[in-house]
Amino acid sequence: MDISVLLVEDDEHIRQALGLAMADEGFAVTDAVSGEQALELLAGAEPDVVLLDLMLPGVDGLEVCRTLRARGDLPIIIVTARTDAADVIAGLEAGADDYVTKPLVASVLAARIRALLRRTGRQEVVRLGELEIQPQTGAVLRAGAEVHLTRTEFRLLVELASAEGRVVSREQLLQRVWGYDYFGDTRLLDVHIRRLRRKVEPDPDEPELILTVRGSGYRTGP
């Protein structure tokens, strides 16, 4: 079955070229030329993943991303023409799972989409402090109440908790959660760690569950 993608891109040439290339990679692509149109389409049907340009007329990509993330955990990959740290971090903080930079290579983008949608195969319940992590159902509970995570945040939490206090390097987390090499760019991971801490830590500024090991990576607390 084809993976369905909503491509939100206002540049006609990029939209057409990328749409054709993604179709060749086996994806079913629907187009939106603005943030407003994207939100209208998503009110009626939900694709497997949204590919979202940040620079859109009217409602920009950041606002679309925030709106979609407030609705649920729909996978979002942002597209930016610049590699400026502020742009990338702003998109990730808005709730995106991943980012790509223009010009886009369809085969690489296809691999990233498939990696994002790949679910963990673990079945056993994992416990971290007061958290109960259920890989089979994708649920995280604290005292019986569900903690709402995106699927990327969930996979990141499972990888850390499954290490049982051992240090997991940044490179290992990037490979296991996102499925490819970022060549030393850890912004993606660091922003997701901040987002995850805001959801699972009693005090995100004084983390007890997800600890930074300077120069190495991250581990879970006792």
CSV table of N, CA and C in Angstrom, one decimal, residues 69-198:
chain,number,residue,atom,x,y,z
A,69,ARG,N,0.3,19.8,15.5
A,69,ARG,CA,0.8,19.1,16.7
A,69,ARG,C,-0.2,19.2,17.8
A,70,ALA,N,-0.9,20.3,17.9
A,70,ALA,CA,-1.9,20.5,19.0
A,70,ALA,C,-3.1,19.5,18.8
A,71,ARG,N,-3.3,19.0,17.5
A,71,ARG,CA,-4.3,18.1,17.2
A,71,ARG,C,-3.9,16.6,17.5
A,72,GLY,N,-2.6,16.3,17.4
A,72,GLY,CA,-2.2,14.9,17.7
A,72,GLY,C,-0.8,14.7,17.2
A,73,ASP,N,-0.5,13.4,16.9
A,73,ASP,CA,0.9,13.1,16.6
A,73,ASP,C,1.2,12.8,15.2
A,74,LEU,N,0.4,13.4,14.3
A,74,LEU,CA,0.7,13.2,12.8
A,74,LEU,C,2.1,13.5,12.5
A,75,PRO,N,2.8,12.6,11.9
A,75,PRO,CA,4.2,12.9,11.5
A,75,PRO,C,4.4,14.1,10.6
A,76,ILE,N,5.4,14.9,11.0
A,76,ILE,CA,5.6,16.2,10.2
A,76,ILE,C,7.1,16.3,9.9
A,77,ILE,N,7.4,16.5,8.7
A,77,ILE,CA,8.8,16.8,8.3
A,77,ILE,C,8.8,18.2,7.7
A,78,ILE,N,9.6,19.1,8.3
A,78,ILE,CA,9.6,20.5,7.8
A,78,ILE,C,10.7,20.6,6.7
A,79,VAL,N,10.5,21.5,5.8
A,79,VAL,CA,11.4,21.8,4.7
A,79,VAL,C,11.8,23.2,4.8
A,80,THR,N,13.1,23.4,4.7
A,80,THR,CA,13.7,24.8,4.8
A,80,THR,C,14.7,25.0,3.8
A,81,ALA,N,14.8,26.2,3.2
A,81,ALA,CA,15.8,26.5,2.2
A,81,ALA,C,17.1,26.9,2.8
A,82,ARG,N,17.1,27.1,4.1
A,82,ARG,CA,18.3,27.5,4.8
A,82,ARG,C,18.6,26.5,5.9
A,83,THR,N,19.9,26.4,6.2
A,83,THR,CA,20.3,25.6,7.3
A,83,THR,C,20.6,26.4,8.6
A,84,ASP,N,20.1,27.6,8.6
A,84,ASP,CA,20.3,28.4,9.8
A,84,ASP,C,19.7,27.8,11.0
A,85,ALA,N,20.5,27.7,12.1
A,85,ALA,CA,20.1,27.0,13.3
A,85,ALA,C,18.7,27.5,13.8
A,86,ALA,N,18.5,28.8,13.8
A,86,ALA,CA,17.2,29.4,14.3
A,86,ALA,C,16.0,28.9,13.5
A,87,ASP,N,16.1,28.8,12.2
A,87,ASP,CA,15.0,28.3,11.4
A,87,ASP,C,14.7,26.8,11.7
A,88,VAL,N,15.8,26.0,11.8
A,88,VAL,CA,15.6,24.6,12.0
A,88,VAL,C,15.0,24.3,13.4
A,89,ILE,N,15.6,25.0,14.4
A,89,ILE,CA,15.1,24.8,15.8
A,89,ILE,C,13.7,25.3,16.0
A,90,ALA,N,13.4,26.4,15.3
A,90,ALA,CA,12.0,26.9,15.4
A,90,ALA,C,11.0,25.9,14.9
A,91,GLY,N,11.3,25.2,13.8
A,91,GLY,CA,10.5,24.2,13.2
A,91,GLY,C,10.3,23.0,14.1
A,92,LEU,N,11.4,22.6,14.7
A,92,LEU,CA,11.4,21.4,15.6
A,92,LEU,C,10.7,21.8,16.9
A,93,GLU,N,10.9,23.0,17.4
A,93,GLU,CA,10.2,23.4,18.6
A,93,GLU,C,8.7,23.5,18.4
A,94,ALA,N,8.3,23.8,17.1
A,94,ALA,CA,6.9,23.9,16.8
A,94,ALA,C,6.2,22.5,16.7
A,95,GLY,N,7.0,21.5,16.8
A,95,GLY,CA,6.5,20.1,16.9
A,95,GLY,C,6.8,19.2,15.8
A,96,ALA,N,7.7,19.6,14.8
A,96,ALA,CA,8.1,18.7,13.7
A,96,ALA,C,8.9,17.6,14.2
A,97,ASP,N,8.8,16.4,13.5
A,97,ASP,CA,9.6,15.3,13.9
A,97,ASP,C,11.0,15.3,13.2
A,98,ASP,N,11.1,15.9,12.1
A,98,ASP,CA,12.3,15.9,11.3
A,98,ASP,C,12.4,17.1,10.4
A,99,TYR,N,13.5,17.3,9.8
A,99,TYR,CA,13.7,18.4,8.8
A,99,TYR,C,14.5,18.0,7.7
A,100,VAL,N,14.3,18.6,6.5
A,100,VAL,CA,15.1,18.4,5.3
A,100,VAL,C,15.4,19.8,4.8
A,101,THR,N,16.5,19.9,4.0
A,101,THR,CA,16.9,21.2,3.4
A,101,THR,C,16.8,21.1,1.9
A,102,LYS,N,16.5,22.2,1.3
A,102,LYS,CA,16.5,22.3,-0.2
A,102,LYS,C,17.9,22.5,-0.7
A,103,PRO,N,18.2,22.0,-1.9
A,103,PRO,CA,17.4,21.2,-2.8
A,103,PRO,C,17.2,19.8,-2.2
A,104,LEU,N,16.0,19.3,-2.5
A,104,LEU,CA,15.7,18.0,-2.0
A,104,LEU,C,16.0,16.8,-3.0
A,105,VAL,N,16.5,15.7,-2.5
A,105,VAL,CA,16.7,14.5,-3.3
A,105,VAL,C,15.7,13.5,-2.9
A,106,ALA,N,14.8,13.1,-3.9
A,106,ALA,CA,13.7,12.3,-3.6
A,106,ALA,C,14.0,11.0,-2.9
A,107,SER,N,15.1,10.3,-3.4
A,107,SER,CA,15.4,9.0,-2.8
A,107,SER,C,15.8,9.2,-1.3
A,108,VAL,N,16.5,10.3,-1.0
A,108,VAL,CA,16.9,10.5,0.4
A,108,VAL,C,15.7,10.9,1.2
A,109,LEU,N,14.8,11.7,0.7
A,109,LEU,CA,13.6,12.1,1.4
A,109,LEU,C,12.7,10.9,1.6
A,110,ALA,N,12.6,10.0,0.6
A,110,ALA,CA,11.8,8.8,0.8
A,110,ALA,C,12.3,7.9,1.9
A,111,ALA,N,13.7,7.8,2.0
A,111,ALA,CA,14.3,7.0,3.1
A,111,ALA,C,13.9,7.6,4.5
A,112,ARG,N,14.0,9.0,4.5
A,112,ARG,CA,13.7,9.6,5.8
A,112,ARG,C,12.2,9.4,6.2
A,113,ILE,N,11.3,9.5,5.2
A,113,ILE,CA,9.9,9.3,5.5
A,113,ILE,C,9.7,7.9,6.0
A,114,ARG,N,10.3,6.9,5.4
A,114,ARG,CA,10.1,5.5,5.8
A,114,ARG,C,10.7,5.3,7.2
A,115,ALA,N,11.8,5.9,7.5
A,115,ALA,CA,12.4,5.8,8.8
A,115,ALA,C,11.5,6.4,9.9
A,116,LEU,N,10.9,7.5,9.5
A,116,LEU,CA,10.1,8.2,10.5
A,116,LEU,C,8.8,7.4,10.8
A,117,LEU,N,8.3,6.6,9.8
A,117,LEU,CA,7.1,5.9,10.0
A,117,LEU,C,7.4,4.5,10.6
A,118,ARG,N,8.7,4.1,10.6
A,118,ARG,CA,9.0,2.8,11.1
A,118,ARG,C,8.7,2.7,12.6
A,119,ARG,N,8.0,1.7,13.0
A,119,ARG,CA,7.6,1.5,14.4
A,119,ARG,C,8.6,0.6,15.1
A,120,THR,N,8.8,0.8,16.4
A,120,THR,CA,9.6,-0.2,17.1
A,120,THR,C,8.9,-1.5,17.2
A,121,GLY,N,9.7,-2.6,17.2
A,121,GLY,CA,9.1,-4.0,17.3
A,121,GLY,C,9.1,-4.5,18.7
A,122,ARG,N,9.5,-3.7,19.7
A,122,ARG,CA,9.5,-4.3,21.1
A,122,ARG,C,8.1,-4.5,21.6
A,123,GLN,N,7.9,-5.5,22.4
A,123,GLN,CA,6.6,-5.8,22.9
A,123,GLN,C,6.5,-5.6,24.4
A,124,GLU,N,7.6,-5.7,25.2
A,124,GLU,CA,7.5,-5.7,26.6
A,124,GLU,C,7.3,-4.3,27.1
A,125,VAL,N,6.6,-4.3,28.3
A,125,VAL,CA,6.4,-3.0,29.0
A,125,VAL,C,7.7,-2.5,29.6
A,126,VAL,N,8.0,-1.3,29.4
A,126,VAL,CA,9.2,-0.7,30.0
A,126,VAL,C,8.8,0.3,31.0
A,127,ARG,N,9.5,0.3,32.2
A,127,ARG,CA,9.2,1.3,33.3
A,127,ARG,C,10.4,2.2,33.5
A,128,LEU,N,10.0,3.5,33.7
A,128,LEU,CA,11.0,4.5,34.0
A,128,LEU,C,10.4,5.4,35.0
A,129,GLY,N,11.0,5.3,36.3
A,129,GLY,CA,10.4,6.0,37.4
A,129,GLY,C,8.9,5.7,37.5
A,130,GLU,N,8.1,6.7,37.5
A,130,GLU,CA,6.6,6.5,37.6
A,130,GLU,C,6.0,6.3,36.2
A,131,LEU,N,6.8,6.3,35.1
A,131,LEU,CA,6.2,6.1,33.8
A,131,LEU,C,6.1,4.6,33.5
A,132,GLU,N,5.0,4.2,32.8
A,132,GLU,CA,4.9,2.9,32.3
A,132,GLU,C,4.8,3.0,30.7
A,133,ILE,N,5.8,2.5,30.0
A,133,ILE,CA,5.9,2.7,28.6
A,133,ILE,C,5.5,1.4,27.9
A,134,GLN,N,4.5,1.4,27.0
A,134,GLN,CA,3.9,0.3,26.4
A,134,GLN,C,4.3,0.3,24.9
A,135,PRO,N,5.4,-0.3,24.5
A,135,PRO,CA,5.8,-0.2,23.1
A,135,PRO,C,4.8,-0.9,22.1
A,136,GLN,N,4.0,-1.9,22.6
A,136,GLN,CA,3.1,-2.5,21.7
A,136,GLN,C,1.9,-1.6,21.3
A,137,THR,N,1.5,-0.8,22.2
A,137,THR,CA,0.3,0.1,22.0
A,137,THR,C,0.8,1.5,21.7
A,138,GLY,N,2.0,1.9,22.0
A,138,GLY,CA,2.5,3.2,21.8
A,138,GLY,C,2.0,4.2,22.9
A,139,ALA,N,1.7,3.6,24.0
A,139,ALA,CA,1.1,4.5,25.1
A,139,ALA,C,2.2,4.6,26.2
A,140,VAL,N,2.1,5.8,26.9
A,140,VAL,CA,2.9,6.1,28.1
A,140,VAL,C,2.0,6.5,29.1
A,141,LEU,N,2.0,5.9,30.3
A,141,LEU,CA,1.1,6.2,31.4
A,141,LEU,C,1.9,6.7,32.6
A,142,ARG,N,1.3,7.6,33.4
A,142,ARG,CA,1.8,8.0,34.7
A,142,ARG,C,0.7,8.0,35.6
A,143,ALA,N,0.8,7.1,36.6
A,143,ALA,CA,-0.3,6.9,37.6
A,143,ALA,C,-1.7,6.6,36.9
A,144,GLY,N,-1.6,5.9,35.8
A,144,GLY,CA,-2.8,5.5,35.0
A,144,GLY,C,-3.3,6.6,34.0
A,145,ALA,N,-2.7,7.8,34.0
A,145,ALA,CA,-3.1,8.8,33.1
A,145,ALA,C,-2.1,8.8,31.9
A,146,GLU,N,-2.6,9.0,30.7
A,146,GLU,CA,-1.8,8.9,29.5
A,146,GLU,C,-1.0,10.2,29.4
A,147,VAL,N,0.3,10.0,29.0
A,147,VAL,CA,1.1,11.2,28.6
A,147,VAL,C,1.2,11.2,27.1
A,148,HIS,N,0.8,12.3,26.5
A,148,HIS,CA,0.7,12.3,25.1
A,148,HIS,C,2.0,12.7,24.4
A,149,LEU,N,2.6,11.7,23.7
A,149,LEU,CA,3.8,12.0,23.0
A,149,LEU,C,3.6,11.8,21.5
A,150,THR,N,4.4,12.4,20.7
A,150,THR,CA,4.5,12.1,19.3
A,150,THR,C,5.1,10.8,19.1
A,151,ARG,N,5.0,10.1,17.9
A,151,ARG,CA,5.6,8.8,17.8
A,151,ARG,C,7.1,8.9,17.8
A,152,THR,N,7.7,10.0,17.4
A,152,THR,CA,9.2,10.2,17.5
A,152,THR,C,9.6,10.4,18.9
A,153,GLU,N,8.9,11.2,19.7
A,153,GLU,CA,9.2,11.3,21.1
A,153,GLU,C,9.1,10.0,21.8
A,154,PHE,N,8.0,9.2,21.4
A,154,PHE,CA,7.9,7.9,22.0
A,154,PHE,C,9.0,6.9,21.7
A,155,ARG,N,9.5,6.9,20.5
A,155,ARG,CA,10.6,6.0,20.1
A,155,ARG,C,11.8,6.4,20.8
A,156,LEU,N,12.0,7.7,21.0
A,156,LEU,CA,13.2,8.2,21.7
A,156,LEU,C,13.2,7.8,23.1
A,157,LEU,N,12.0,7.9,23.8
A,157,LEU,CA,11.9,7.5,25.2
A,157,LEU,C,12.1,6.0,25.3
A,158,VAL,N,11.6,5.2,24.4
A,158,VAL,CA,11.8,3.8,24.5
A,158,VAL,C,13.3,3.4,24.4
A,159,GLU,N,14.0,4.0,23.4
A,159,GLU,CA,15.4,3.8,23.3
A,159,GLU,C,16.2,4.1,24.5
A,160,LEU,N,15.9,5.2,25.2
A,160,LEU,CA,16.6,5.6,26.4
A,160,LEU,C,16.2,4.7,27.5
A,161,ALA,N,14.9,4.4,27.7
A,161,ALA,CA,14.5,3.6,28.9
A,161,ALA,C,15.0,2.2,28.7
A,162,SER,N,15.0,1.7,27.5
A,162,SER,CA,15.5,0.3,27.3
A,162,SER,C,16.9,0.1,27.6
A,163,ALA,N,17.7,1.1,27.6
A,163,ALA,CA,19.1,1.0,27.9
A,163,ALA,C,19.4,0.8,29.4
A,164,GLU,N,18.4,1.0,30.2
A,164,GLU,CA,18.4,0.8,31.6
A,164,GLU,C,19.6,1.5,32.3
A,165,GLY,N,19.7,2.7,32.1
A,165,GLY,CA,20.7,3.6,32.7
A,165,GLY,C,22.0,3.7,32.0
A,166,ARG,N,22.3,2.8,31.0
A,166,ARG,CA,23.5,2.9,30.2
A,166,ARG,C,23.4,4.2,29.3
A,167,VAL,N,24.6,4.7,29.1
A,167,VAL,CA,24.7,5.9,28.2
A,167,VAL,C,24.4,5.5,26.8
A,168,VAL,N,23.5,6.3,26.1
A,168,VAL,CA,23.3,6.1,24.7
A,168,VAL,C,23.8,7.3,24.0
A,169,SER,N,24.7,7.1,23.1
A,169,SER,CA,25.3,8.3,22.4
A,169,SER,C,24.4,9.0,21.5
A,170,ARG,N,24.7,10.2,21.2
A,170,ARG,CA,23.8,11.0,20.3
A,170,ARG,C,23.7,10.3,18.9
A,171,GLU,N,24.9,9.8,18.4
A,171,GLU,CA,24.9,9.1,17.1
A,171,GLU,C,24.0,7.9,17.1
A,172,GLN,N,24.0,7.1,18.2
A,172,GLN,CA,23.2,5.9,18.3
A,172,GLN,C,21.7,6.3,18.3
A,173,LEU,N,21.4,7.3,19.0
A,173,LEU,CA,20.0,7.8,19.1
A,173,LEU,C,19.5,8.2,17.7
A,174,LEU,N,20.3,9.0,17.0
A,174,LEU,CA,20.0,9.5,15.7
A,174,LEU,C,19.7,8.3,14.7
A,175,GLN,N,20.6,7.3,14.8
A,175,GLN,CA,20.5,6.2,13.9
A,175,GLN,C,19.3,5.3,14.3
A,176,ARG,N,19.0,5.1,15.6
A,176,ARG,CA,18.0,4.2,16.0
A,176,ARG,C,16.6,4.8,15.8
A,177,VAL,N,16.5,6.1,16.1
A,177,VAL,CA,15.2,6.8,16.1
A,177,VAL,C,14.9,7.3,14.7
A,178,TRP,N,15.8,8.0,14.1
A,178,TRP,CA,15.6,8.6,12.8
A,178,TRP,C,16.1,7.7,11.6
A,179,GLY,N,17.1,6.9,11.9
A,179,GLY,CA,17.4,5.9,10.9
A,179,GLY,C,18.5,6.3,9.9
A,180,TYR,N,19.2,7.4,10.1
A,180,TYR,CA,20.3,7.8,9.2
A,180,TYR,C,21.2,8.7,9.9
A,181,ASP,N,22.3,9.0,9.3
A,181,ASP,CA,23.4,9.7,9.9
A,181,ASP,C,23.2,11.2,9.6
A,182,TYR,N,23.4,12.0,10.7
A,182,TYR,CA,23.3,13.5,10.6
A,182,TYR,C,24.7,14.2,10.5
A,183,PHE,N,25.7,13.4,10.4
A,183,PHE,CA,27.1,13.9,10.2
A,183,PHE,C,27.4,15.0,11.2
A,184,GLY,N,27.1,14.7,12.5
A,184,GLY,CA,27.5,15.6,13.6
A,184,GLY,C,26.5,16.7,13.9
A,185,ASP,N,25.4,16.8,13.1
A,185,ASP,CA,24.3,17.8,13.4
A,185,ASP,C,23.4,17.2,14.4
A,186,THR,N,23.4,17.6,15.7
A,186,THR,CA,22.6,17.1,16.8
A,186,THR,C,21.5,18.0,17.2
A,187,ARG,N,21.2,19.0,16.4
A,187,ARG,CA,20.1,19.9,16.7
A,187,ARG,C,18.8,19.2,16.8
A,188,LEU,N,18.5,18.3,15.9
A,188,LEU,CA,17.3,17.5,15.8
A,188,LEU,C,17.1,16.8,17.1
A,189,LEU,N,18.1,16.1,17.6
A,189,LEU,CA,18.0,15.3,18.8
A,189,LEU,C,17.9,16.2,20.0
A,190,ASP,N,18.7,17.2,20.1
A,190,ASP,CA,18.6,18.1,21.3
A,190,ASP,C,17.3,18.7,21.5
A,191,VAL,N,16.6,19.2,20.4
A,191,VAL,CA,15.3,19.8,20.5
A,191,VAL,C,14.3,18.7,21.0
A,192,HIS,N,14.4,17.5,20.4
A,192,HIS,CA,13.4,16.5,20.8
A,192,HIS,C,13.6,16.1,22.3
A,193,ILE,N,14.8,16.1,22.8
A,193,ILE,CA,15.1,15.8,24.2
A,193,ILE,C,14.4,16.9,25.0
A,194,ARG,N,14.5,18.1,24.7
A,194,ARG,CA,13.9,19.2,25.4
A,194,ARG,C,12.4,19.0,25.4
A,195,ARG,N,11.8,18.7,24.2
A,195,ARG,CA,10.4,18.5,24.1
A,195,ARG,C,9.9,17.3,25.0
A,196,LEU,N,10.7,16.3,25.0
A,196,LEU,CA,10.3,15.1,25.7
A,196,LEU,C,10.4,15.4,27.2
A,197,ARG,N,11.4,16.1,27.7
A,197,ARG,CA,11.5,16.4,29.1
A,197,ARG,C,10.3,17.3,29.6
A,198,ARG,N,9.9,18.2,28.7
A,198,ARG,CA,8.7,19.0,29.1
A,198,ARG,C,7.5,18.2,29.4
